[in-house]
Coordinates of C-alpha atoms and ligand atoms in Angstrom, one line a residue:
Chain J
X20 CA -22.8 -20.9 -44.0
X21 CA -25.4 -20.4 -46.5
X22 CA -25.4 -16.5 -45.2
X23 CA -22.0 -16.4 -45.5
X24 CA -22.0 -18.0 -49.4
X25 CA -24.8 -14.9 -50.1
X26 CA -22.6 -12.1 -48.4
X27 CA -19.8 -13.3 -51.1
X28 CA -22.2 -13.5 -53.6
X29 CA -23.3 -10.1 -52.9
X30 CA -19.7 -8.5 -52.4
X31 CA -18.9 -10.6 -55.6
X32 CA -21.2 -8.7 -58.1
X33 CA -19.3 -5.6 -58.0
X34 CA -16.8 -6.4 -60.2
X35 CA -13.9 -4.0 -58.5
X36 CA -14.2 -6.8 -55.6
X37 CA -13.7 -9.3 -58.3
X38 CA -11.0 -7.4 -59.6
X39 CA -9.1 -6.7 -56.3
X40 CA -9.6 -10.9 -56.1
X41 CA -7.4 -11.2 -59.1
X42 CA -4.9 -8.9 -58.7
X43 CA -4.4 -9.9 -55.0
X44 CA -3.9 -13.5 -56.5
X45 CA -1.6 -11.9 -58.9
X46 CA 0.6 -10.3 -56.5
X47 CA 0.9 -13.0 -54.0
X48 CA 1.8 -15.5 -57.0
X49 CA 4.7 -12.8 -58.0
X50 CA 5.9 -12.6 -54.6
X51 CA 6.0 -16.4 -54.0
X52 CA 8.2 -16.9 -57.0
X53 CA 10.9 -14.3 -56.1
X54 CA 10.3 -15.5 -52.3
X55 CA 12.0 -18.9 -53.2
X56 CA 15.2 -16.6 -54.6
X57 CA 15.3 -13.9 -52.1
X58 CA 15.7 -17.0 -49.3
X59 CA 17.4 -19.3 -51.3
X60 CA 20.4 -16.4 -52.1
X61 CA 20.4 -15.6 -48.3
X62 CA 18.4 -12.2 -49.2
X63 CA 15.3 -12.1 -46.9
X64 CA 16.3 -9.2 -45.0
X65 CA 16.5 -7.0 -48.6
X66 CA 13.3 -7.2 -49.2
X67 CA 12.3 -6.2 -45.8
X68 CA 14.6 -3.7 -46.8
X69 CA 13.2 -2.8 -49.8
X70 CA 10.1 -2.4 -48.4
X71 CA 10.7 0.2 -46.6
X72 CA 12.3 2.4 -49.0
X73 CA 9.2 1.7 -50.7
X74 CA 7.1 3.3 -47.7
X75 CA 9.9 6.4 -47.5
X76 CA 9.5 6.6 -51.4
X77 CA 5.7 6.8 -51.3
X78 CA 5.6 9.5 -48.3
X79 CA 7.5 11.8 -50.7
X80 CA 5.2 10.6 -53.7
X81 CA 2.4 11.9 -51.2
X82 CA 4.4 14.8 -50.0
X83 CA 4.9 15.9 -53.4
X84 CA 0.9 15.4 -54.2
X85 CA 1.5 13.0 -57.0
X86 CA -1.5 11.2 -57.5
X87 CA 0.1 8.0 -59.2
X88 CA 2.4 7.8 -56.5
X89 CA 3.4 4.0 -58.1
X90 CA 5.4 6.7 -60.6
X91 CA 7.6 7.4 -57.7
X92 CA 7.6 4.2 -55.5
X93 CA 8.7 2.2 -58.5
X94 CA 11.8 3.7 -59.6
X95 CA 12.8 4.4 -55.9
X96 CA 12.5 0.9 -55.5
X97 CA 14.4 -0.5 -58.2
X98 CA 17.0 1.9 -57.9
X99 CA 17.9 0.9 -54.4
X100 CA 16.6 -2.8 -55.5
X101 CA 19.8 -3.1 -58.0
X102 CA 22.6 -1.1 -55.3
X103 CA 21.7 -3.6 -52.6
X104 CA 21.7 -6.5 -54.7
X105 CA 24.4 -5.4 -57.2
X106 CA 27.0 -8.2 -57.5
X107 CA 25.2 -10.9 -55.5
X108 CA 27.3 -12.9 -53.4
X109 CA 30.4 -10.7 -54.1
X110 CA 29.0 -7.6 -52.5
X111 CA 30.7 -6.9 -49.3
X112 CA 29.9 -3.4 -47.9
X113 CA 26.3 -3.7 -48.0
X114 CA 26.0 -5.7 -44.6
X115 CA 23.7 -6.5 -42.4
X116 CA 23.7 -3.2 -40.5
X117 CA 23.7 -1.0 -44.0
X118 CA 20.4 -2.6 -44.8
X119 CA 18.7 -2.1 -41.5
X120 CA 20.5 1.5 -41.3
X121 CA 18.7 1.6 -44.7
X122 CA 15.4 0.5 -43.7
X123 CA 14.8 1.9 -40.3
X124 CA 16.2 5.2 -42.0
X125 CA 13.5 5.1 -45.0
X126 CA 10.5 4.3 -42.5
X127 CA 11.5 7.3 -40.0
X128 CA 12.1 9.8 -42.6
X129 CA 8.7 8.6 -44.2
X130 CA 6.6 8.9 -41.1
X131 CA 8.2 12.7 -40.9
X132 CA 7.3 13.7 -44.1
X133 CA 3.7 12.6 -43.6
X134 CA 3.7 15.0 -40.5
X135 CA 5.4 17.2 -42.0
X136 CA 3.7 17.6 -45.1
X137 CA 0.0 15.7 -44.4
X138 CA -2.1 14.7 -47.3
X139 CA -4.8 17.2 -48.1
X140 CA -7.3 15.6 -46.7
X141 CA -5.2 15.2 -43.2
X142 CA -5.8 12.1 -42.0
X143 CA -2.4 11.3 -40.8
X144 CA -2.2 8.3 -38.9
X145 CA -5.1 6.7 -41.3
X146 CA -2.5 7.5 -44.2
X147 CA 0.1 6.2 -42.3
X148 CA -1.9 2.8 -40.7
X149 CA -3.1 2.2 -44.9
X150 CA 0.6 2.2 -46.0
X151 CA 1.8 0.4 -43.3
X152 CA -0.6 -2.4 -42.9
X153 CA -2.2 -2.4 -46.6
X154 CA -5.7 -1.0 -47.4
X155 CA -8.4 -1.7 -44.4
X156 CA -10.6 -2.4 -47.9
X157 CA -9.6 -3.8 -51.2
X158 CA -12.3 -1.9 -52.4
X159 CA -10.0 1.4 -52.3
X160 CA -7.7 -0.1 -55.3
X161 CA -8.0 2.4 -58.5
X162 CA -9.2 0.9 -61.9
X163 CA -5.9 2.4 -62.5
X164 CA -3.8 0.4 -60.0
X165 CA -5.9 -2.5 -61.1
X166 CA -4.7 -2.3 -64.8
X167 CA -1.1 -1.4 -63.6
X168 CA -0.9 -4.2 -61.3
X169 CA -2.3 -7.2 -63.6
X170 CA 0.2 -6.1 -66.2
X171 CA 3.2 -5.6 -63.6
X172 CA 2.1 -9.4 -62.4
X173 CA 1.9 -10.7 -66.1
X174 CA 5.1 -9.3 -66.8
X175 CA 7.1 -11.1 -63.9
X176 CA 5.3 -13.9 -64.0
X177 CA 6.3 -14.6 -67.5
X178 CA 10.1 -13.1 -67.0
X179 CA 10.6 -15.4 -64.3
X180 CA 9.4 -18.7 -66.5
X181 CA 11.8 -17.4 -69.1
X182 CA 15.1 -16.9 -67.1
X183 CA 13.9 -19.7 -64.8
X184 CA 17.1 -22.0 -65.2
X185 CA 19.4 -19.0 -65.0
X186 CA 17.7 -18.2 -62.0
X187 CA 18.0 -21.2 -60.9
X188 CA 22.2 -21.4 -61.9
X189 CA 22.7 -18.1 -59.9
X190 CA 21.0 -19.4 -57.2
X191 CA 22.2 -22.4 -56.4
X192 CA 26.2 -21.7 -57.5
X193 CA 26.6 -18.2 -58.9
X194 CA 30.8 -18.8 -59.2
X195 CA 30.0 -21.5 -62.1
X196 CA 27.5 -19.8 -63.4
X197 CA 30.0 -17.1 -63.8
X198 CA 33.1 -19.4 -65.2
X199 CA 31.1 -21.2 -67.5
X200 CA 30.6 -18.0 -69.6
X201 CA 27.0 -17.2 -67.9
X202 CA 26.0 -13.3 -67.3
X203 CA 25.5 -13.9 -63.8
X204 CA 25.3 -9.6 -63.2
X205 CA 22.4 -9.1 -65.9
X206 CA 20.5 -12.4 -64.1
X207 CA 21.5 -10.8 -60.8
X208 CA 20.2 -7.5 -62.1
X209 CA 16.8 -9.0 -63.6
X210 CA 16.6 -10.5 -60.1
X211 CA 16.6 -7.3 -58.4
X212 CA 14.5 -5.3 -61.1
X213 CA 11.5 -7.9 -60.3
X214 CA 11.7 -8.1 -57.0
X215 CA 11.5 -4.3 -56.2
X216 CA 8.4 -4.5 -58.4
X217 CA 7.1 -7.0 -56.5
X218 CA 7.5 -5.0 -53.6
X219 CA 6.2 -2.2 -55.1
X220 CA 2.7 -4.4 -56.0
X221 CA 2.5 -6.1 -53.0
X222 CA 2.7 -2.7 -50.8
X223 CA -0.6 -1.7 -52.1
X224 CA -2.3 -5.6 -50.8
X225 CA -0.3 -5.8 -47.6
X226 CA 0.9 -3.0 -46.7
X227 CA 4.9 -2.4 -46.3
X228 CA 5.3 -3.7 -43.0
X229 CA 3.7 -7.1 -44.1
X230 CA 5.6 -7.7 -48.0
X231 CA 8.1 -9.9 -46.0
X232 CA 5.4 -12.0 -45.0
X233 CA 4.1 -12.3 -48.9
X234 CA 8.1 -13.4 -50.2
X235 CA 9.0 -15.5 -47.6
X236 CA 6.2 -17.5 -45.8
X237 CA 5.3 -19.3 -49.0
X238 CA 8.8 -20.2 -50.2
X239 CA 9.4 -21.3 -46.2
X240 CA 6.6 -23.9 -46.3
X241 CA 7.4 -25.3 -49.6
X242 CA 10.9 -25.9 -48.5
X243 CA 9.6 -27.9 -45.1
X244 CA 8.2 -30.7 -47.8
X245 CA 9.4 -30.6 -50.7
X246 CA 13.2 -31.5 -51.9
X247 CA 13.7 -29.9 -55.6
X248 CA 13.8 -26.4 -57.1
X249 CA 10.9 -26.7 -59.3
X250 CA 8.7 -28.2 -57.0
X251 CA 9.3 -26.1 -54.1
X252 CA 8.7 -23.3 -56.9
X253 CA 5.1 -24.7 -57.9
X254 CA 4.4 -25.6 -54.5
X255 CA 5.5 -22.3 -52.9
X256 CA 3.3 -20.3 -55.6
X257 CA 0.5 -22.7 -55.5
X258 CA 0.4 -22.0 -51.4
X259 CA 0.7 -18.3 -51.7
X260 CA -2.5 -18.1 -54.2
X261 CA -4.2 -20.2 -52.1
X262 CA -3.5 -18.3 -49.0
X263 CA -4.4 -14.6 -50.6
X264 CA -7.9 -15.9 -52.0
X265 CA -8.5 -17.6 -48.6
X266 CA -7.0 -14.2 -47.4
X267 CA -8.9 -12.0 -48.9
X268 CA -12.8 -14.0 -48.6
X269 CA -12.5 -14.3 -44.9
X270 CA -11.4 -10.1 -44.6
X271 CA -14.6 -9.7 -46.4
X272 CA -16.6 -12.0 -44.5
X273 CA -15.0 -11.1 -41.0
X274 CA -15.0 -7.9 -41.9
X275 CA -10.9 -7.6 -40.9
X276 CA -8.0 -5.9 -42.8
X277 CA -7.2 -7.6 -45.7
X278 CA -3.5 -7.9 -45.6
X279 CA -3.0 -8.8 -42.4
X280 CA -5.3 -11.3 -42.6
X281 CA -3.6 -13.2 -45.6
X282 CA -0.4 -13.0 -43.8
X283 CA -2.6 -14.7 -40.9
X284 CA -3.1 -17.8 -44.0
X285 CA 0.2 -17.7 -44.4
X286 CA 1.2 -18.6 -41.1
X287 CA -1.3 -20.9 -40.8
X288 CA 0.3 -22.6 -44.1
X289 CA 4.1 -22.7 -42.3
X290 CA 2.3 -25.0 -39.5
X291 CA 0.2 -27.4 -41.7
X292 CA 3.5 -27.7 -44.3
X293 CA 6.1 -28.0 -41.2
X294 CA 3.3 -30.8 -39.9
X295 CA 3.8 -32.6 -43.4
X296 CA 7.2 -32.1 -43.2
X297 CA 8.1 -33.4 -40.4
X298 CA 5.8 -36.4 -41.0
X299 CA 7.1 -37.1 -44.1
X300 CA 10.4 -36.9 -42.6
X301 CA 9.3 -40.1 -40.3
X302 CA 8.4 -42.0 -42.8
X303 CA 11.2 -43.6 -44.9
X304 CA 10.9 -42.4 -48.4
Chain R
X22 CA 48.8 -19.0 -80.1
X23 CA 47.8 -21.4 -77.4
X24 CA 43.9 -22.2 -75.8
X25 CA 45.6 -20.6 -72.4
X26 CA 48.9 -18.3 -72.3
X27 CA 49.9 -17.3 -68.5
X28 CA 52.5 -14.5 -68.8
X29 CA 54.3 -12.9 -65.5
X30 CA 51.0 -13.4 -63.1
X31 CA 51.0 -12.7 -59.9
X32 CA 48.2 -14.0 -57.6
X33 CA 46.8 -12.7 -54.2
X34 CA 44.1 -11.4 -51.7
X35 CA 43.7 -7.7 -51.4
X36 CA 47.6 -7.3 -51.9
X37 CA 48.9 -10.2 -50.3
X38 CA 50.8 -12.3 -53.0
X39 CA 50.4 -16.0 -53.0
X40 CA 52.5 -16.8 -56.0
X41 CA 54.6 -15.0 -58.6
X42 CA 55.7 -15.3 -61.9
X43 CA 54.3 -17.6 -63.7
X44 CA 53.9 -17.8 -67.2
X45 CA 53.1 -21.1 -69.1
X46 CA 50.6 -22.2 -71.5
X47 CA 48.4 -24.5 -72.9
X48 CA 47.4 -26.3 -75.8
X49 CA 44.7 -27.3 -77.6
X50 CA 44.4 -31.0 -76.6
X51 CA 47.3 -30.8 -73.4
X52 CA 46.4 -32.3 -70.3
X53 CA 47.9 -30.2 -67.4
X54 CA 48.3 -31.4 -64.0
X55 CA 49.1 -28.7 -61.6
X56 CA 50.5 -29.9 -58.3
X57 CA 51.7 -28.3 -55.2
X58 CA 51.5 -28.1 -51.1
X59 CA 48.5 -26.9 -49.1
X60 CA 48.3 -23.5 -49.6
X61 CA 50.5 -22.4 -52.2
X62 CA 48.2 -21.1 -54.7
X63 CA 46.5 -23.7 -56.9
X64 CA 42.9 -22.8 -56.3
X65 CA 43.9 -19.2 -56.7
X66 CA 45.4 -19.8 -59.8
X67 CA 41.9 -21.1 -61.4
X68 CA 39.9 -18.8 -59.8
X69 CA 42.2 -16.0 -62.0
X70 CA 42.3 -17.9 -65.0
X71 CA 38.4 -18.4 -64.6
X72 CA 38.2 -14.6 -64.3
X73 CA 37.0 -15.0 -60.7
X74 CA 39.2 -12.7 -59.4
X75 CA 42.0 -10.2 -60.4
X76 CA 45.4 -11.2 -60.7
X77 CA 47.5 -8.8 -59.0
X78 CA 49.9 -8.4 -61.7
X79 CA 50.4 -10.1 -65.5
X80 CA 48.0 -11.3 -67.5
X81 CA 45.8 -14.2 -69.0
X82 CA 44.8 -14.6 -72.3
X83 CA 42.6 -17.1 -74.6
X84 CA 43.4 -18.0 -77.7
X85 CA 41.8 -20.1 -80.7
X86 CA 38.4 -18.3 -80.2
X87 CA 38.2 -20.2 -76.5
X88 CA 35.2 -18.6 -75.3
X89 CA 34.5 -19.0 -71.7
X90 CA 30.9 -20.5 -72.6
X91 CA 33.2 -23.6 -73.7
X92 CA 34.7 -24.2 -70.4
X93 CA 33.7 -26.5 -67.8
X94 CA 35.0 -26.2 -64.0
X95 CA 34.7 -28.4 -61.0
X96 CA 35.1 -26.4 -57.8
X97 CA 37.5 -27.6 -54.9
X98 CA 34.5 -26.0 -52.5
X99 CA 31.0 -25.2 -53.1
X100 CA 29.4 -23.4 -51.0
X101 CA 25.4 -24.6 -51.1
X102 CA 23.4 -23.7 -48.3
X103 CA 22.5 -26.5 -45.8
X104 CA 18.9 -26.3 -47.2
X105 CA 19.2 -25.6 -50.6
X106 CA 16.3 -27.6 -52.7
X107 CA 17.9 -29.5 -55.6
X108 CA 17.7 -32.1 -57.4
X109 CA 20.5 -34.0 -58.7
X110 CA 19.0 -33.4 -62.7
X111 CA 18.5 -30.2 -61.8
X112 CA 22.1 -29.4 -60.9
X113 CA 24.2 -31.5 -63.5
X114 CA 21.3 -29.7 -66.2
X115 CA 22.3 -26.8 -65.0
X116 CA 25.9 -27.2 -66.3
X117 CA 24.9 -27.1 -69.8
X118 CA 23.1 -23.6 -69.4
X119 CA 26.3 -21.9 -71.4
X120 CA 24.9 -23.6 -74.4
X121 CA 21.5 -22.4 -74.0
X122 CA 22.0 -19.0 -75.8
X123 CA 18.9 -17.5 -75.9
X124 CA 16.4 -20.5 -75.4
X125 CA 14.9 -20.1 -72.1
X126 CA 14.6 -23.9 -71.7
X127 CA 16.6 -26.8 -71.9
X128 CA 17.0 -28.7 -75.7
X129 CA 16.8 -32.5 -76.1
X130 CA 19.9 -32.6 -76.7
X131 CA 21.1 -30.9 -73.6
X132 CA 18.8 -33.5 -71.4
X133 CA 20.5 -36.9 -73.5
X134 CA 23.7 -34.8 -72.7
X135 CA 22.8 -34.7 -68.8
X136 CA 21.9 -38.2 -68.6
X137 CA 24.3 -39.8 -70.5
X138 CA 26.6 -37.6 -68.1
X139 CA 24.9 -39.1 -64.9
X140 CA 25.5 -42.6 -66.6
X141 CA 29.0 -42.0 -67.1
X142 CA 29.1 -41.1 -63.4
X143 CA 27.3 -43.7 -62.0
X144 CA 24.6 -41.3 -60.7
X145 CA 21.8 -42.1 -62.7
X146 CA 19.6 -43.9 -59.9
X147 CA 20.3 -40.7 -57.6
X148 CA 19.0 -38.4 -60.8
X149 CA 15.3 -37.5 -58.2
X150 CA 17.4 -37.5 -55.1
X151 CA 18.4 -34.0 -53.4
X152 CA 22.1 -32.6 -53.7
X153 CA 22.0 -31.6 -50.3
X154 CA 21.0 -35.5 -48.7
X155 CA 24.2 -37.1 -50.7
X156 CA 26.9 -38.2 -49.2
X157 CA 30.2 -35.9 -49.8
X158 CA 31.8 -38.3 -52.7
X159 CA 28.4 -38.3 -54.5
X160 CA 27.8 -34.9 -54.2
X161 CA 31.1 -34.5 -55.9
X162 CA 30.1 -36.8 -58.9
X163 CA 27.1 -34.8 -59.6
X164 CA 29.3 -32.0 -59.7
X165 CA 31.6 -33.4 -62.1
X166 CA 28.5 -34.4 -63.8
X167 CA 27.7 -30.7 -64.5
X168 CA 31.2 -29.9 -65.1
X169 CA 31.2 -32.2 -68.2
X170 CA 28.2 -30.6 -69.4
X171 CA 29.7 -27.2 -69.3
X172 CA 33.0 -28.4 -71.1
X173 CA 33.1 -28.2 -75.1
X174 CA 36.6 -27.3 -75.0
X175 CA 38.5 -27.5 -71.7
X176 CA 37.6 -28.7 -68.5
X177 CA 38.9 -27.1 -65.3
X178 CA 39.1 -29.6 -62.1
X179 CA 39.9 -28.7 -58.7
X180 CA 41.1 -31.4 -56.9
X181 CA 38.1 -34.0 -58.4
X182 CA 39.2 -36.9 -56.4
X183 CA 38.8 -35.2 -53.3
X184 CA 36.0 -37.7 -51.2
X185 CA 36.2 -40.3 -54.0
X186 CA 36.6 -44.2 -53.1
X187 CA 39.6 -46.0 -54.7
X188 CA 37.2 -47.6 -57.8
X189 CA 35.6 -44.5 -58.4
X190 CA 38.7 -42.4 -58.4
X191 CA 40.2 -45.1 -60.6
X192 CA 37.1 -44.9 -63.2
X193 CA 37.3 -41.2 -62.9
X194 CA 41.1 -40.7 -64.0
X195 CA 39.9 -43.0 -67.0
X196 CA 37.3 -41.1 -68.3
X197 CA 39.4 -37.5 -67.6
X198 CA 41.8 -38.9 -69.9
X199 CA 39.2 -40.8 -72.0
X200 CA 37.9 -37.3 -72.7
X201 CA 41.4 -35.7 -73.2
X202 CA 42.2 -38.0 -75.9
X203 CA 38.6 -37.4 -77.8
X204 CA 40.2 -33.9 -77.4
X205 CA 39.1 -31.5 -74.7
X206 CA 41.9 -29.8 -72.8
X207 CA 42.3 -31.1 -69.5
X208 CA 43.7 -28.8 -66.7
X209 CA 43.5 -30.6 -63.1
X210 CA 44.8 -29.9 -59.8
X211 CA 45.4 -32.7 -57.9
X212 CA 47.8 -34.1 -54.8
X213 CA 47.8 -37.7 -56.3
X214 CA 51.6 -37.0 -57.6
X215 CA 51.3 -40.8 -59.0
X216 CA 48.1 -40.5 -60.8
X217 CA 49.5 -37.1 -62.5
X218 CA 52.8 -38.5 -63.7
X219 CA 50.8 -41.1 -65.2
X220 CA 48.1 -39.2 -66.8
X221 CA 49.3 -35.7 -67.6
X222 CA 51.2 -34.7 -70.5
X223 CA 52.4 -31.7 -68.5
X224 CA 53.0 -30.2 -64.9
X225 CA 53.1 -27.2 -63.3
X226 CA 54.5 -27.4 -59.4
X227 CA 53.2 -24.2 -57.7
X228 CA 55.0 -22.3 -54.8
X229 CA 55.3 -19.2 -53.7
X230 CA 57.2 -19.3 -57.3
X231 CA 56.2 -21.7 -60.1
X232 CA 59.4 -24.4 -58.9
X233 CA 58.6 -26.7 -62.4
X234 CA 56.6 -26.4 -65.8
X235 CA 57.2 -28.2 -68.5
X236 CA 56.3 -32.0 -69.6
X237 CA 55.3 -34.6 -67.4
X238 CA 58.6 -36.8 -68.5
X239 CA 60.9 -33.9 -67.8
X240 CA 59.4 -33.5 -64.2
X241 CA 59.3 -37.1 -63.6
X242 CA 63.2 -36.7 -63.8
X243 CA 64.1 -33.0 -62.0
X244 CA 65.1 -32.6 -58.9
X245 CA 61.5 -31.1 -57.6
X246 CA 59.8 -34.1 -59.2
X247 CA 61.6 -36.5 -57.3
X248 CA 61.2 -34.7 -53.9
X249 CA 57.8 -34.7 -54.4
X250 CA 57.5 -37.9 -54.0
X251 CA 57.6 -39.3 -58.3
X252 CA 59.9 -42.2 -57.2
X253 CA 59.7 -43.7 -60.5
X254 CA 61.4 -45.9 -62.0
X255 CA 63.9 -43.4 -64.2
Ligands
ATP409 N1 39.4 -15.7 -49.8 C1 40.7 -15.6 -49.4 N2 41.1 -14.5 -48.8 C2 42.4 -14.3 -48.4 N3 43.3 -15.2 -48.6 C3 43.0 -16.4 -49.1 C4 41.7 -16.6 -49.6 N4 41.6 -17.9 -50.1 C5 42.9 -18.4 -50.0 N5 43.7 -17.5 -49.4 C6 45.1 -17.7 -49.2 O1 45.8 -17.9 -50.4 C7 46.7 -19.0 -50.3 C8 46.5 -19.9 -51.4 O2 45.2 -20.5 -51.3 P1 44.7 -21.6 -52.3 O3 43.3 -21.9 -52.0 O4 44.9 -21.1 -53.7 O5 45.7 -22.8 -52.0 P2 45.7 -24.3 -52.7 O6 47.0 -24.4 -53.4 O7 44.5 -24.5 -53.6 O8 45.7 -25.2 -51.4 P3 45.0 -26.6 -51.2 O9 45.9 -27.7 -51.7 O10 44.8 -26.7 -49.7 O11 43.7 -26.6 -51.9 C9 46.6 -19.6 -48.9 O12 47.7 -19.2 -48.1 C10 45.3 -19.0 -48.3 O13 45.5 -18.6 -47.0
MG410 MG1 42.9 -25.6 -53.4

């Protein structure tokens, strides 16, 4: 144990480990709080979705040797972010098959390109594996991406406590919302603006493949226990920061990838919360 | 020029028309009871006037500087998930979010609003409890709840004593018209034929075309009104 306390220490006094701490923090608190939406509105499967646009976008990025790939990945994202989600509920044509046509499509024709075109120092499948899965170390996150990220985080965090109630309006009844004089289609829009960022972010801790895990685990959990928006909120981003630290010390203890093992937390977090839940469900309240 | 003017509207689903031609309007102050069989239209006839859809033909327009940020509406059906978390505060707050402006959180005065709302309703000791565990006429209070809270001007029900027990719906008609005669603009649908010649000031019976509009005394006495069952004393 007291080994274990030292190692941390040791990793600990580099500060681009402490840094990686707090913006993996960051990024799993951003992606709890759209979570709660994204499976609230019936959405989880667009941000699977999203995600993989988000790998496609970032094998062009790579293809195209832009080194801040984020400049590509982020707009890519949004854009297809505010198609899939444009007019909520009232959207039709975007079904179920469009968005796995969509996905599936983005991932295929991003593992071509990185044939295709490999990264100058050719390392293919290790490209591939890192974009997929998340970085093997945290320790490969730019100052750069580190800046970029904590700013990204601050500014969803505070857009979401500001349109929290209209969030909240859309969510739960978007029709009133939308007779009662509401701008349901900008809320709908801010909705999708964040959540591509989020996706963005969180593809750098996690890896594509994995961002589902990040938005909907948390938000999952909370709901087992608790009953109202705002706790399952609070309780939903209270889980997911607790999970990423817990995440992100035992990948540097245990030496295993970072990403995967948060999403490991987070499973573990379903079972204890589904435990509460269904013993709080037992006991008359 | 009236709160509401209807003119020549035509309602339907992708080209299908449910009802034609109708054209009435509304007052500042008029409580209008819209009546009708399963079916013929009434929902759809919100819906358009709320802007939900698209008429298929005609046209509605406000008047007096009715702003649909002034307008509350009770739903015939609302779709919330099975497992949507929710508090009953949360919801009937959430009604009074078109007088928010730019203020990301609720005012005072929007929370004395809510509560006093819940009083009214008799939901006040279910204010912590979660939408979704209600039973079907409480779930339908709170909803009227956040209807109120929406409504500065006119208040749009859809069949509000649908799932109501006798008292309630009794208590319910008093306080619709309680609040039509402090002076918000009452448009209900309902099937209670007997409540709505009591109440309303006018009617509007919807088929396939509009078959009566006018005022409630002049429907109590046509033709249509007595079919429908207004066997009152004439
Ligand atoms: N979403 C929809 N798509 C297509 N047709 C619809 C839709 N909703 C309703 N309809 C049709 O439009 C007609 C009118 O429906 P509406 O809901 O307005 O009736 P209503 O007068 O409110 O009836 P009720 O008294 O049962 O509430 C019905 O024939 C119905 O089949
Ligand atoms: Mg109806």
């Amino acid at each position: 144990m007291s080994e274990n306390l030292a190692m941390l220490k040791y990793y600990f006094e580099f500060p681009f480990v402490r840094y990686a701490l707090i913006v993996g923090v960051l990024i799993a608190l951003c992606s709890s709080l759209l979570g709660v939406v994204l499976v609230l509105k019936r959405f989880s499967y667009i941000g699977d979705g999203l995600s993989h646009v988000a790998f496609g976008a970032l094998a062009i990025a790579t293809v195209l040797d832009i080194t801040d790939n984020m400049l590509v990945v982020l707009p890519v994202t949004i854009l297809f972010a505010v198609f899939l989600l444009r007019g909520g509920r009232k959207a039709k044509i975007q079904g179920d098959a469009a968005i796995a046509m969509l996905s599936v499509g983005a991932l295929a024709v991003g593992y071509i390109l990185f044939n295709l075109f490999p990264p100058v120092n050719g390392n293919v499948s290790g490209d591939v594996c890192t974009t997929l899965f998340g970085s093997t170390s945290i320790l490969t996150l730019t100052q750069n991406e580190v800046w970029l990220s904590m700013v990204l985080s601050g500014v969803v965090v505070v857009l979401f406590v500001l349109f929290y109630h209209r969030v909240f309006a859309v969510t739960f009844d978007e029709n009133f919302a939308e007779a009662t004089g509401q701008n349901t289609g900008l809320y709908n829009m801010i909705i999708a603006v964040v959540i591509a960022t989020v996706v963005a972010l969180a593809m750098k801790l996690v890896g594509s493949l994995l961002i589902s895990a990040l938005l909907i685990f948390p938000a999952i959990s909370a709901m087992r226990v608790f009953r109202s928006f705002l706790s399952v909120v609070i309780c939903a981003a209270a889980l997911s920061v607790v999970c990423a630290a817990l995440g992100i010390i035992v990948s540097i203890l245990a030496g295993t990838p970072v990403g995967s093992t948060i999403v490991a937390a987070d499973i573990l977090g379903f079972f204890v919360f589904s435990l509460l839940g269904t013993a709080k469900g037992r006991v008359p309240a | 020029m009236a709160l509401l003017t209807v003119e020549n509207l035509s309602l339907g689903y992708e080209g299908i028309t449910v009802a034609e031609d109708l054209t009435f309007s509304v007052n500042s102050g008029d409580y209008l009871c819209i009546v009708g069989e399963n079916g013929s239209g009434k929902t759809t006839l919100m819906k358009t006037i709320l802007n939900l859809m698209k008429p298929l033909s005609g046209r509605v327009a406000t008047g007096e500087g009715l702003q649909p940020a002034a307008i509350g509406y009770l739903p015939q059906q609302t779709q919330v998930q099975k497992d949507f978390p929710a508090s009953v505060r949360e919801v009937v707050l959430s009604g009074s979010l078109n007088k928010s402006g730019f203020n990301p959180f609720y005012t005072k005065v929007q929370k004395r609003q809510a509560r006093d709302n819940m009083e009214r309703l008799g939901i006040l000791p279910l204010a912590t409890k979660c939408y979704r565990e209600l039973s079907g006429g409480q779930q339908q209070r709170v909803l009227l709840a956040r209807a109120l809270g929406a409504a500065d001007r006119m208040l749009l029900l859809d069949e509000p004593a649908a799932g109501l027990d006798p008292q309630i719906t009794e208590d319910m008609y008093m306080l619709i018209r309680q609040l039509n005669e402090s002076g918000l603009t009452i448009l209900m649908i309902s099937h209670d034929i007997h409540a709505a010649a009591r109440y309303a000031s006018h009617i509007l019976h919807v088929s396939r075309r509009p078959l009566f509009y006018g005022t409630k005394e002049d429907y109590v006495l046509s033709d249509i009104g007595q079919q429908y069952g207004c066997k009152v004393a004439v």
